[in-house]
PDB file of C-alpha atoms in Angstrom:
ATOM      1  CA  MET A 288     180.366  48.918 132.471  1.00 46.00           C
ATOM      2  CA  GLU A 289     178.073  51.811 131.547  1.00 51.00           C
ATOM      3  CA  GLY A 290     177.678  50.355 128.059  1.00 50.00           C
ATOM      4  CA  LYS A 291     176.587  47.022 129.535  1.00 52.00           C
ATOM      5  CA  VAL A 292     173.982  48.713 131.735  1.00 52.00           C
ATOM      6  CA  THR A 293     172.598  50.654 128.756  1.00 59.00           C
ATOM      7  CA  MET A 294     172.370  47.442 126.753  1.00 61.00           C
ATOM      8  CA  GLN A 295     170.499  45.723 129.593  1.00 65.00           C
ATOM      9  CA  ARG A 296     167.957  48.538 129.853  1.00 70.00           C
ATOM     10  CA  GLY A 297     167.520  48.447 126.075  1.00 87.00           C
ATOM     11  CA  GLU A 298     166.825  44.712 126.184  1.00 94.00           C
ATOM     12  CA  LEU A 299     163.997  45.216 128.688  1.00 96.00           C
ATOM     13  CA  ALA A 300     162.524  48.018 126.553  1.00 96.00           C
ATOM     14  CA  GLN A 301     162.561  45.709 123.522  1.00 96.00           C
ATOM     15  CA  VAL A 302     160.688  42.986 125.398  1.00 97.00           C
ATOM     16  CA  ILE A 303     158.022  45.427 126.606  1.00 97.00           C
ATOM     17  CA  GLU A 304     157.699  46.924 123.120  1.00 97.00           C
ATOM     18  CA  ARG A 305     156.947  43.504 121.625  1.00 96.00           C
ATOM     19  CA  PHE A 306     154.037  43.001 124.011  1.00 97.00           C
ATOM     20  CA  THR A 307     152.626  46.566 123.849  1.00 96.00           C
ATOM     21  CA  MET A 308     151.631  47.580 120.334  1.00 92.00           C
ATOM     22  CA  THR A 309     149.464  50.449 121.587  1.00 94.00           C
ATOM     23  CA  ASP A 310     149.655  52.983 124.412  1.00 94.00           C
ATOM     24  CA  GLY A 311     148.144  52.047 127.757  1.00 92.00           C
ATOM     25  CA  THR A 312     148.335  49.260 130.315  1.00 94.00           C
ATOM     26  CA  HIS A 313     148.771  45.689 129.072  1.00 96.00           C
ATOM     27  CA  GLU A 314     148.246  42.679 131.320  1.00 97.00           C
ATOM     28  CA  THR A 315     150.530  39.692 130.705  1.00 98.00           C
ATOM     29  CA  LEU A 316     150.157  35.943 131.126  1.00 98.00           C
ATOM     30  CA  ILE A 317     152.245  36.139 134.300  1.00 98.00           C
ATOM     31  CA  PRO A 318     149.944  36.829 137.290  1.00 96.00           C
ATOM     32  CA  GLY A 319     150.574  40.270 138.758  1.00 96.00           C
ATOM     33  CA  LEU A 320     152.808  41.471 135.899  1.00 98.00           C
ATOM     34  CA  CYS A 321     151.713  44.195 133.504  1.00 98.00           C
ATOM     35  CA  PHE A 322     153.451  46.451 130.985  1.00 98.00           C
ATOM     36  CA  PHE A 323     152.802  50.115 130.255  1.00 97.00           C
ATOM     37  CA  ARG A 324     153.507  52.160 127.129  1.00 96.00           C
ATOM     38  CA  ALA A 325     153.075  55.896 126.462  1.00 95.00           C
ATOM     39  CA  SER A 326     154.060  57.769 123.308  1.00 95.00           C
ATOM     40  CA  GLN A 327     153.675  61.223 124.809  1.00 94.00           C
ATOM     41  CA  ILE A 328     153.949  63.081 128.093  1.00 92.00           C
ATOM     42  CA  SER A 329     150.783  62.425 130.087  1.00 86.00           C
ATOM     43  CA  GLU A 330     148.526  64.422 132.335  1.00 85.00           C
ATOM     44  CA  PRO A 331     148.660  63.402 136.033  1.00 87.00           C
ATOM     45  CA  VAL A 332     146.797  60.118 136.559  1.00 89.00           C
ATOM     46  CA  HIS A 333     145.363  59.299 139.980  1.00 92.00           C
ATOM     47  CA  SER A 334     145.403  55.695 141.157  1.00 93.00           C
ATOM     48  CA  VAL A 335     146.070  53.480 144.168  1.00 94.00           C
ATOM     49  CA  TYR A 336     149.384  51.644 144.128  1.00 94.00           C
ATOM     50  CA  LYS A 337     149.213  48.179 145.646  1.00 94.00           C
ATOM     51  CA  PRO A 338     152.341  46.489 147.048  1.00 94.00           C
ATOM     52  CA  SER A 339     154.476  46.237 143.930  1.00 96.00           C
ATOM     53  CA  LEU A 340     157.727  46.759 142.072  1.00 97.00           C
ATOM     54  CA  CYS A 341     157.747  49.342 139.270  1.00 97.00           C
ATOM     55  CA  VAL A 342     160.600  49.385 136.749  1.00 98.00           C
ATOM     56  CA  VAL A 343     161.093  51.897 133.932  1.00 97.00           C
ATOM     57  CA  ALA A 344     162.808  50.544 130.816  1.00 97.00           C
ATOM     58  CA  GLN A 345     162.712  53.778 128.809  1.00 97.00           C
ATOM     59  CA  GLY A 346     161.626  57.323 129.623  1.00 97.00           C
ATOM     60  CA  SER A 347     160.852  58.843 133.017  1.00 97.00           C
ATOM     61  CA  LYS A 348     157.933  59.167 135.423  1.00 97.00           C
ATOM     62  CA  VAL A 349     156.996  61.375 138.366  1.00 96.00           C
ATOM     63  CA  VAL A 350     154.872  60.079 141.255  1.00 96.00           C
ATOM     64  CA  MET A 351     153.283  62.304 143.895  1.00 95.00           C
ATOM     65  CA  LEU A 352     152.491  60.870 147.328  1.00 95.00           C
ATOM     66  CA  GLY A 353     150.782  63.482 149.455  1.00 90.00           C
ATOM     67  CA  GLN A 354     152.964  66.557 148.910  1.00 91.00           C
ATOM     68  CA  GLU A 355     156.100  64.532 148.127  1.00 94.00           C
ATOM     69  CA  VAL A 356     157.465  64.126 144.598  1.00 95.00           C
ATOM     70  CA  TYR A 357     159.363  61.050 143.422  1.00 95.00           C
ATOM     71  CA  GLN A 358     160.958  60.783 139.974  1.00 95.00           C
ATOM     72  CA  TYR A 359     162.469  57.638 138.530  1.00 95.00           C
ATOM     73  CA  ASP A 360     163.829  56.360 135.236  1.00 96.00           C
ATOM     74  CA  SER A 361     165.623  53.329 133.822  1.00 95.00           C
ATOM     75  CA  ASP A 362     168.426  53.700 136.382  1.00 95.00           C
ATOM     76  CA  HIS A 363     166.021  53.453 139.312  1.00 95.00           C
ATOM     77  CA  TYR A 364     163.047  51.426 140.482  1.00 96.00           C
ATOM     78  CA  LEU A 365     160.119  52.069 142.782  1.00 96.00           C
ATOM     79  CA  THR A 366     158.669  49.788 145.443  1.00 95.00           C
ATOM     80  CA  ALA A 367     155.332  50.284 147.174  1.00 95.00           C
ATOM     81  CA  SER A 368     154.923  48.314 150.394  1.00 92.00           C
ATOM     82  CA  VAL A 369     151.291  49.178 151.189  1.00 93.00           C
ATOM     83  CA  LYS A 370     148.284  50.556 149.302  1.00 95.00           C
ATOM     84  CA  LEU A 371     148.968  54.209 148.545  1.00 96.00           C
ATOM     85  CA  PRO A 372     146.791  56.742 146.685  1.00 96.00           C
ATOM     86  CA  ILE A 373     149.156  58.509 144.297  1.00 95.00           C
ATOM     87  CA  SER A 374     149.256  60.762 141.266  1.00 94.00           C
ATOM     88  CA  GLY A 375     151.567  59.603 138.469  1.00 95.00           C
ATOM     89  CA  GLN A 376     152.732  61.417 135.347  1.00 95.00           C
ATOM     90  CA  VAL A 377     154.923  60.295 132.454  1.00 96.00           C
ATOM     91  CA  VAL A 378     157.373  63.181 131.933  1.00 96.00           C
ATOM     92  CA  GLU A 379     159.678  61.761 129.269  1.00 97.00           C
ATOM     93  CA  ALA A 380     158.153  60.048 126.220  1.00 96.00           C
ATOM     94  CA  SER A 381     157.745  60.544 122.465  1.00 96.00           C
ATOM     95  CA  PRO A 382     156.496  58.535 119.458  1.00 96.00           C
ATOM     96  CA  GLU A 383     160.142  57.909 118.521  1.00 96.00           C
ATOM     97  CA  ALA A 384     161.151  56.862 122.063  1.00 96.00           C
ATOM     98  CA  PRO A 385     158.016  55.756 123.978  1.00 97.00           C
ATOM     99  CA  TYR A 386     157.900  55.388 127.713  1.00 97.00           C
ATOM    100  CA  PHE A 387     158.072  51.691 128.672  1.00 98.00           C
ATOM    101  CA  SER A 388     157.659  50.301 132.169  1.00 97.00           C
ATOM    102  CA  LEU A 389     156.467  47.261 134.076  1.00 98.00           C
ATOM    103  CA  ARG A 390     154.683  46.697 137.355  1.00 98.00           C
ATOM    104  CA  LEU A 391     154.886  43.481 139.347  1.00 98.00           C
ATOM    105  CA  GLN A 392     152.338  43.232 142.151  1.00 97.00           C
ATOM    106  CA  PHE A 393     152.988  40.953 145.095  1.00 94.00           C
ATOM    107  CA  THR A 394     151.444  40.102 148.436  1.00 91.00           C
ATOM    108  CA  MET A 395     152.839  40.289 151.931  1.00 89.00           C
ATOM    109  CA  ASP A 396     152.475  36.491 152.104  1.00 90.00           C
ATOM    110  CA  GLN A 397     154.899  36.197 149.184  1.00 93.00           C
ATOM    111  CA  ILE A 398     157.341  38.532 150.945  1.00 92.00           C
ATOM    112  CA  LEU A 399     157.056  36.586 154.201  1.00 89.00           C
ATOM    113  CA  ASP A 400     157.573  33.314 152.354  1.00 92.00           C
ATOM    114  CA  VAL A 401     160.875  34.584 150.931  1.00 92.00           C
ATOM    115  CA  LEU A 402     161.939  35.975 154.305  1.00 89.00           C
ATOM    116  CA  GLN A 403     161.319  32.625 155.982  1.00 87.00           C
ATOM    117  CA  ALA A 404     163.118  30.682 153.251  1.00 90.00           C
ATOM    118  CA  SER A 405     166.146  32.982 153.514  1.00 83.00           C
ATOM    119  CA  ASP A 406     166.071  33.089 157.332  1.00 77.00           C
ATOM    120  CA  GLN A 407     165.418  36.849 157.488  1.00 69.00           C
ATOM    121  CA  VAL A 408     162.486  36.866 159.895  1.00 63.00           C
ATOM    122  CA  GLU A 409     164.219  39.008 162.528  1.00 64.00           C
ATOM    123  CA  SER A 410     162.602  42.442 162.770  1.00 58.00           C
ATOM    124  CA  PRO A 411     164.732  45.336 161.493  1.00 55.00           C
ATOM    125  CA  LYS A 412     165.860  47.880 164.094  1.00 57.00           C
ATOM    126  CA  ARG A 413     163.778  50.590 162.442  1.00 56.00           C
ATOM    127  CA  GLN A 414     160.202  49.401 162.090  1.00 56.00           C
ATOM    128  CA  TYR A 415     158.772  52.342 160.168  1.00 63.00           C
ATOM    129  CA  GLY A 416     159.481  54.117 156.926  1.00 80.00           C
ATOM    130  CA  ARG A 417     157.741  55.451 153.845  1.00 89.00           C
ATOM    131  CA  GLY A 418     155.609  52.894 152.087  1.00 92.00           C
ATOM    132  CA  LEU A 419     157.031  54.149 148.792  1.00 94.00           C
ATOM    133  CA  VAL A 420     160.764  54.099 148.034  1.00 93.00           C
ATOM    134  CA  ILE A 421     162.972  54.859 145.022  1.00 94.00           C
ATOM    135  CA  ASN A 422     166.214  52.862 144.727  1.00 93.00           C
ATOM    136  CA  ARG A 423     168.992  52.640 142.165  1.00 94.00           C
ATOM    137  CA  MET A 424     168.622  49.594 139.921  1.00 94.00           C
ATOM    138  CA  SER A 425     171.254  46.918 140.523  1.00 93.00           C
ATOM    139  CA  ASP A 426     172.520  44.377 138.001  1.00 93.00           C
ATOM    140  CA  SER A 427     171.277  41.461 140.113  1.00 94.00           C
ATOM    141  CA  LEU A 428     167.728  42.823 140.363  1.00 95.00           C
ATOM    142  CA  HIS A 429     167.660  43.717 136.673  1.00 96.00           C
ATOM    143  CA  ASP A 430     168.838  40.203 135.736  1.00 96.00           C
ATOM    144  CA  SER A 431     166.079  38.626 137.829  1.00 97.00           C
ATOM    145  CA  VAL A 432     163.476  40.900 136.197  1.00 97.00           C
ATOM    146  CA  MET A 433     164.745  39.870 132.760  1.00 97.00           C
ATOM    147  CA  ARG A 434     164.434  36.165 133.652  1.00 97.00           C
ATOM    148  CA  LEU A 435     160.836  36.831 134.665  1.00 98.00           C
ATOM    149  CA  VAL A 436     159.789  38.729 131.534  1.00 98.00           C
ATOM    150  CA  HIS A 437     161.541  36.268 129.201  1.00 97.00           C
ATOM    151  CA  LEU A 438     159.103  33.618 130.412  1.00 98.00           C
ATOM    152  CA  LEU A 439     156.522  35.371 128.256  1.00 98.00           C
ATOM    153  CA  ASP A 440     158.340  33.926 125.236  1.00 96.00           C
ATOM    154  CA  SER A 441     157.590  30.407 126.485  1.00 96.00           C
ATOM    155  CA  PRO A 442     154.018  30.502 127.876  1.00 96.00           C
ATOM    156  CA  ARG A 443     154.035  26.768 128.646  1.00 97.00           C
ATOM    157  CA  ASP A 444     156.723  27.394 131.281  1.00 97.00           C
ATOM    158  CA  ILE A 445     154.802  30.133 133.108  1.00 97.00           C
ATOM    159  CA  PRO A 446     152.569  27.933 135.340  1.00 96.00           C
ATOM    160  CA  VAL A 447     155.635  26.147 136.725  1.00 96.00           C
ATOM    161  CA  LEU A 448     158.467  28.688 136.611  1.00 97.00           C
ATOM    162  CA  ALA A 449     156.836  32.089 137.089  1.00 97.00           C
ATOM    163  CA  GLN A 450     156.379  31.653 140.845  1.00 96.00           C
ATOM    164  CA  TYR A 451     160.100  30.950 141.241  1.00 97.00           C
ATOM    165  CA  ALA A 452     161.071  33.893 139.047  1.00 97.00           C
ATOM    166  CA  VAL A 453     158.861  36.189 141.141  1.00 97.00           C
ATOM    167  CA  ARG A 454     160.441  34.815 144.327  1.00 96.00           C
ATOM    168  CA  GLU A 455     163.883  35.658 142.945  1.00 97.00           C
ATOM    169  CA  VAL A 456     162.788  39.224 142.151  1.00 97.00           C
ATOM    170  CA  ILE A 457     161.434  39.637 145.685  1.00 96.00           C
ATOM    171  CA  TYR A 458     164.609  38.162 147.152  1.00 95.00           C
ATOM    172  CA  ARG A 459     166.738  40.637 145.202  1.00 95.00           C
ATOM    173  CA  ILE A 460     164.628  43.574 146.378  1.00 94.00           C
ATOM    174  CA  LEU A 461     165.076  42.448 149.981  1.00 92.00           C
ATOM    175  CA  GLN A 462     168.862  42.356 149.502  1.00 89.00           C
ATOM    176  CA  GLU A 463     168.959  45.956 148.332  1.00 83.00           C
ATOM    177  CA  GLU A 464     169.994  48.868 150.530  1.00 71.00           C
ATOM    178  CA  GLN A 465     166.439  49.703 151.580  1.00 72.00           C
ATOM    179  CA  GLY A 466     165.081  46.145 151.564  1.00 78.00           C
ATOM    180  CA  ASN A 467     164.068  46.539 155.203  1.00 78.00           C
ATOM    181  CA  THR A 468     161.453  49.055 154.089  1.00 80.00           C
ATOM    182  CA  LEU A 469     159.556  46.238 152.405  1.00 84.00           C
ATOM    183  CA  LYS A 470     160.458  43.633 155.008  1.00 86.00           C
ATOM    184  CA  GLN A 471     159.004  45.594 157.926  1.00 85.00           C
ATOM    185  CA  PHE A 472     155.457  45.444 156.549  1.00 85.00           C
ATOM    186  CA  ALA A 473     155.458  41.663 156.093  1.00 83.00           C
ATOM    187  CA  LEU A 474     156.594  40.516 159.535  1.00 79.00           C
ATOM    188  CA  ILE A 475     153.546  39.417 161.525  1.00 70.00           C
ATOM    189  CA  GLY A 476     153.203  41.335 164.766  1.00 72.00           C
ATOM    190  CA  SER A 477     155.598  44.138 163.820  1.00 78.00           C
ATOM    191  CA  HIS A 478     154.430  47.693 164.378  1.00 80.00           C
ATOM    192  CA  ALA A 479     154.622  48.419 160.657  1.00 84.00           C
ATOM    193  CA  GLN A 480     152.523  45.369 159.869  1.00 86.00           C
ATOM    194  CA  ARG A 481     149.845  46.620 162.275  1.00 89.00           C
ATOM    195  CA  VAL A 482     149.813  49.975 160.491  1.00 91.00           C
ATOM    196  CA  ALA A 483     149.524  48.105 157.184  1.00 91.00           C
ATOM    197  CA  LYS A 484     146.414  46.323 158.526  1.00 92.00           C
ATOM    198  CA  VAL A 485     144.890  49.674 159.444  1.00 95.00           C
ATOM    199  CA  ILE A 486     145.619  50.963 155.925  1.00 95.00           C
ATOM    200  CA  GLU A 487     143.896  47.889 154.501  1.00 94.00           C
ATOM    201  CA  ARG A 488     140.848  48.502 156.686  1.00 95.00           C
ATOM    202  CA  VAL A 489     140.604  52.143 155.600  1.00 96.00           C
ATOM    203  CA  ASN A 490     140.736  50.957 151.979  1.00 96.00           C
ATOM    204  CA  ARG A 491     137.877  48.508 152.531  1.00 95.00           C
ATOM    205  CA  HIS A 492     135.638  50.942 154.402  1.00 95.00           C
ATOM    206  CA  PHE A 493     136.628  54.357 153.042  1.00 95.00           C
ATOM    207  CA  ALA A 494     132.970  55.441 152.674  1.00 96.00           C
ATOM    208  CA  LEU A 495     132.338  55.056 156.411  1.00 95.00           C
ATOM    209  CA  PRO A 496     133.188  57.702 159.041  1.00 94.00           C
ATOM    210  CA  LEU A 497     136.819  57.447 160.117  1.00 93.00           C
ATOM    211  CA  ARG A 498     137.265  56.777 163.830  1.00 93.00           C
ATOM    212  CA  VAL A 499     140.949  56.902 164.707  1.00 92.00           C
ATOM    213  CA  ASP A 500     140.317  55.585 168.236  1.00 93.00           C
ATOM    214  CA  GLU A 501     138.836  52.363 166.843  1.00 93.00           C
ATOM    215  CA  LEU A 502     141.667  51.978 164.353  1.00 94.00           C
ATOM    216  CA  ALA A 503     144.228  52.563 167.095  1.00 94.00           C
ATOM    217  CA  GLU A 504     142.597  49.934 169.300  1.00 93.00           C
ATOM    218  CA  GLU A 505     142.766  47.423 166.441  1.00 89.00           C
ATOM    219  CA  ALA A 506     146.454  48.271 165.924  1.00 90.00           C
ATOM    220  CA  GLU A 507     147.112  48.051 169.689  1.00 91.00           C
ATOM    221  CA  MET A 508     148.472  51.602 169.740  1.00 92.00           C
ATOM    222  CA  SER A 509     147.452  54.913 171.200  1.00 94.00           C
ATOM    223  CA  ALA A 510     145.552  57.204 168.848  1.00 94.00           C
ATOM    224  CA  SER A 511     148.456  59.683 168.797  1.00 93.00           C
ATOM    225  CA  SER A 512     150.972  56.927 167.947  1.00 92.00           C
ATOM    226  CA  LEU A 513     148.821  55.571 165.132  1.00 92.00           C
ATOM    227  CA  TYR A 514     148.335  59.075 163.737  1.00 93.00           C
ATOM    228  CA  HIS A 515     152.094  59.694 163.778  1.00 92.00           C
ATOM    229  CA  TYR A 516     153.134  56.379 162.240  1.00 91.00           C
ATOM    230  CA  PHE A 517     150.317  56.367 159.684  1.00 94.00           C
ATOM    231  CA  LYS A 518     151.608  59.691 158.391  1.00 94.00           C
ATOM    232  CA  GLU A 519     155.201  58.438 158.415  1.00 92.00           C
ATOM    233  CA  VAL A 520     154.225  55.470 156.235  1.00 93.00           C
ATOM    234  CA  THR A 521     151.804  57.207 153.844  1.00 95.00           C
ATOM    235  CA  ALA A 522     152.940  60.881 153.935  1.00 95.00           C
ATOM    236  CA  MET A 523     149.288  61.673 154.799  1.00 95.00           C
ATOM    237  CA  THR A 524     147.075  61.801 157.848  1.00 95.00           C
ATOM    238  CA  PRO A 525     144.333  59.134 158.011  1.00 95.00           C
ATOM    239  CA  ILE A 526     141.746  61.756 156.990  1.00 95.00           C
ATOM    240  CA  GLN A 527     143.810  62.926 153.999  1.00 96.00           C
ATOM    241  CA  TYR A 528     144.359  59.318 152.930  1.00 97.00           C
ATOM    242  CA  GLN A 529     140.636  58.535 153.161  1.00 97.00           C
ATOM    243  CA  LYS A 530     139.764  61.686 151.198  1.00 97.00           C
ATOM    244  CA  GLN A 531     141.989  60.659 148.296  1.00 96.00           C
ATOM    245  CA  LEU A 532     140.394  57.207 148.210  1.00 97.00           C
ATOM    246  CA  ARG A 533     136.900  58.712 148.245  1.00 97.00           C
ATOM    247  CA  LEU A 534     137.596  61.211 145.475  1.00 97.00           C
ATOM    248  CA  GLN A 535     139.320  58.657 143.246  1.00 95.00           C
ATOM    249  CA  GLU A 536     136.362  56.295 143.600  1.00 96.00           C
ATOM    250  CA  ALA A 537     133.889  59.107 142.931  1.00 96.00           C
ATOM    251  CA  ARG A 538     135.728  59.997 139.731  1.00 94.00           C
ATOM    252  CA  ARG A 539     135.728  56.367 138.657  1.00 92.00           C
ATOM    253  CA  LEU A 540     131.966  56.174 139.231  1.00 94.00           C
ATOM    254  CA  LEU A 541     131.343  59.345 137.238  1.00 93.00           C
ATOM    255  CA  LEU A 542     133.533  58.203 134.351  1.00 89.00           C
ATOM    256  CA  SER A 543     132.015  54.735 134.120  1.00 88.00           C
ATOM    257  CA  SER A 544     128.321  55.632 134.447  1.00 84.00           C
ATOM    258  CA  THR A 545     125.734  58.368 134.049  1.00 85.00           C
ATOM    259  CA  MET A 546     125.649  58.938 137.806  1.00 90.00           C
ATOM    260  CA  GLU A 547     125.076  62.486 139.027  1.00 93.00           C
ATOM    261  CA  ALA A 548     127.839  64.147 141.041  1.00 94.00           C
ATOM    262  CA  ALA A 549     125.667  64.366 144.162  1.00 95.00           C
ATOM    263  CA  GLU A 550     124.890  60.659 144.009  1.00 96.00           C
ATOM    264  CA  ALA A 551     128.567  59.794 143.615  1.00 96.00           C
ATOM    265  CA  ALA A 552     129.356  62.046 146.577  1.00 96.00           C
ATOM    266  CA  PHE A 553     126.878  60.259 148.845  1.00 97.00           C
ATOM    267  CA  GLN A 554     128.059  56.849 147.660  1.00 96.00           C
ATOM    268  CA  VAL A 555     131.673  57.491 148.652  1.00 97.00           C
ATOM    269  CA  GLY A 556     130.760  58.966 152.028  1.00 96.00           C
ATOM    270  CA  TYR A 557     130.271  62.714 151.569  1.00 96.00           C
ATOM    271  CA  GLU A 558     127.225  64.273 153.248  1.00 94.00           C
ATOM    272  CA  SER A 559     127.513  67.677 151.557  1.00 95.00           C
ATOM    273  CA  PRO A 560     127.534  67.804 147.712  1.00 94.00           C
ATOM    274  CA  SER A 561     128.899  71.367 147.748  1.00 94.00           C
ATOM    275  CA  TYR A 562     131.807  70.348 149.989  1.00 96.00           C
ATOM    276  CA  PHE A 563     132.406  67.329 147.729  1.00 96.00           C
ATOM    277  CA  ASN A 564     132.513  69.602 144.660  1.00 95.00           C
ATOM    278  CA  ARG A 565     135.128  71.847 146.289  1.00 96.00           C
ATOM    279  CA  GLU A 566     137.299  68.912 147.342  1.00 96.00           C
ATOM    280  CA  TYR A 567     136.929  67.288 143.923  1.00 96.00           C
ATOM    281  CA  ALA A 568     137.981  70.479 142.100  1.00 95.00           C
ATOM    282  CA  ARG A 569     140.959  70.904 144.419  1.00 94.00           C
ATOM    283  CA  MET A 570     142.212  67.399 143.587  1.00 93.00           C
ATOM    284  CA  PHE A 571     141.350  67.108 139.880  1.00 91.00           C
ATOM    285  CA  GLY A 572     141.580  70.736 138.798  1.00 90.00           C
ATOM    286  CA  ALA A 573     137.906  71.237 137.904  1.00 92.00           C
ATOM    287  CA  PRO A 574     134.430  70.541 139.375  1.00 92.00           C
ATOM    288  CA  PRO A 575     132.967  67.091 138.594  1.00 94.00           C
ATOM    289  CA  ILE A 576     130.830  68.003 135.561  1.00 90.00           C
ATOM    290  CA  ARG A 577     133.585  69.984 133.846  1.00 92.00           C
ATOM    291  CA  ASP A 578     136.273  67.410 134.710  1.00 90.00           C
ATOM    292  CA  ILE A 579     134.281  64.487 133.308  1.00 88.00           C
ATOM    293  CA  GLN A 580     133.396  66.421 130.137  1.00 87.00           C
ATOM    294  CA  ARG A 581     137.041  67.387 129.697  1.00 84.00           C
ATOM    295  CA  PHE A 582     138.066  63.761 130.053  1.00 78.00           C
ATOM    296  CA  ARG A 583     135.475  62.540 127.545  1.00 77.00           C
ATOM    297  CA  ASP A 584     136.516  65.188 125.040  1.00 74.00           C
ATOM    298  CA  ALA A 585     140.128  64.065 125.412  1.00 66.00           C
ATOM    299  CA  LEU A 586     139.016  60.454 125.017  1.00 63.00           C
ATOM    300  CA  GLN A 587     137.367  61.253 121.686  1.00 62.00           C
ATOM    301  CA  ALA A 588     140.546  63.000 120.578  1.00 55.00           C
ATOM    302  CA  GLY A 589     142.634  59.994 121.663  1.00 50.00           C
ATOM    303  CA  GLU A 590     144.530  61.974 124.284  1.00 50.00           C
ATOM    304  CA  ALA A 591     143.042  60.671 127.533  1.00 48.00           C
ATOM    305  CA  HIS A 592     145.004  58.638 130.075  1.00 47.00           C
ATOM    306  CA  TYR A 593     143.175  57.284 133.116  1.00 41.00           C
TER     307      TYR A 593
END
């Protein structure tokens, strides 16, 4: 049985290798599906995970959410149920055995559609949980992922069949041990779905002052309840979550333009450039000017991952 599992993982790695000739992220013809390849251990990369499935075919990766550390490999998969600012690092990779993985993004409408079709619209008893979960990979989920990626070998079939292959993947996730973790955020009117709406609002307006009372009123909760459940879902307080969004966006602005650090700070919502510089250095390991120069030097040397 173990030999069969190893062969299955190897087959997925071979498919990803064929579509990723260079390191980095590679979009595919299937909407929402991308492949990733890395030939060496990476520095921590900050990003925002959208609702998605992440599967490692070869190698290993560590993800940090708040102060929590999650590690997964080809025997496990990760699901994100809401938008989460994370730090990810490839910890097992080499030129001889590159790290290969895939990410399939989905929407809550797609989840709800599968729940309705499979008559699973009853709310789970527990309506909260981390928005990020690591599970052991099952044969049924792996088989459905393979059917999806094999569509890349017949592009003419993708417009018709990809949507059904994605539905099967989602269905398999929902059947897993912690499928309720994903289900709870899709059910309209559930407490978790209300928290998810608040998270979406914070993402849209992260540069504006955060008023928990207004967010709580929108979620039809008390401010203390929203604070508690927001932290249970994201492993962060609303303020900590907003800060990570602001700093990630500021770094993106600095990397993609000639914008001054103070201007980037104001644009993402900071009123004090000196406070911004301290927060930036705490998150990225160096003040803005030094961090951006370090990144550009690494880019010239072909070692940067962003």
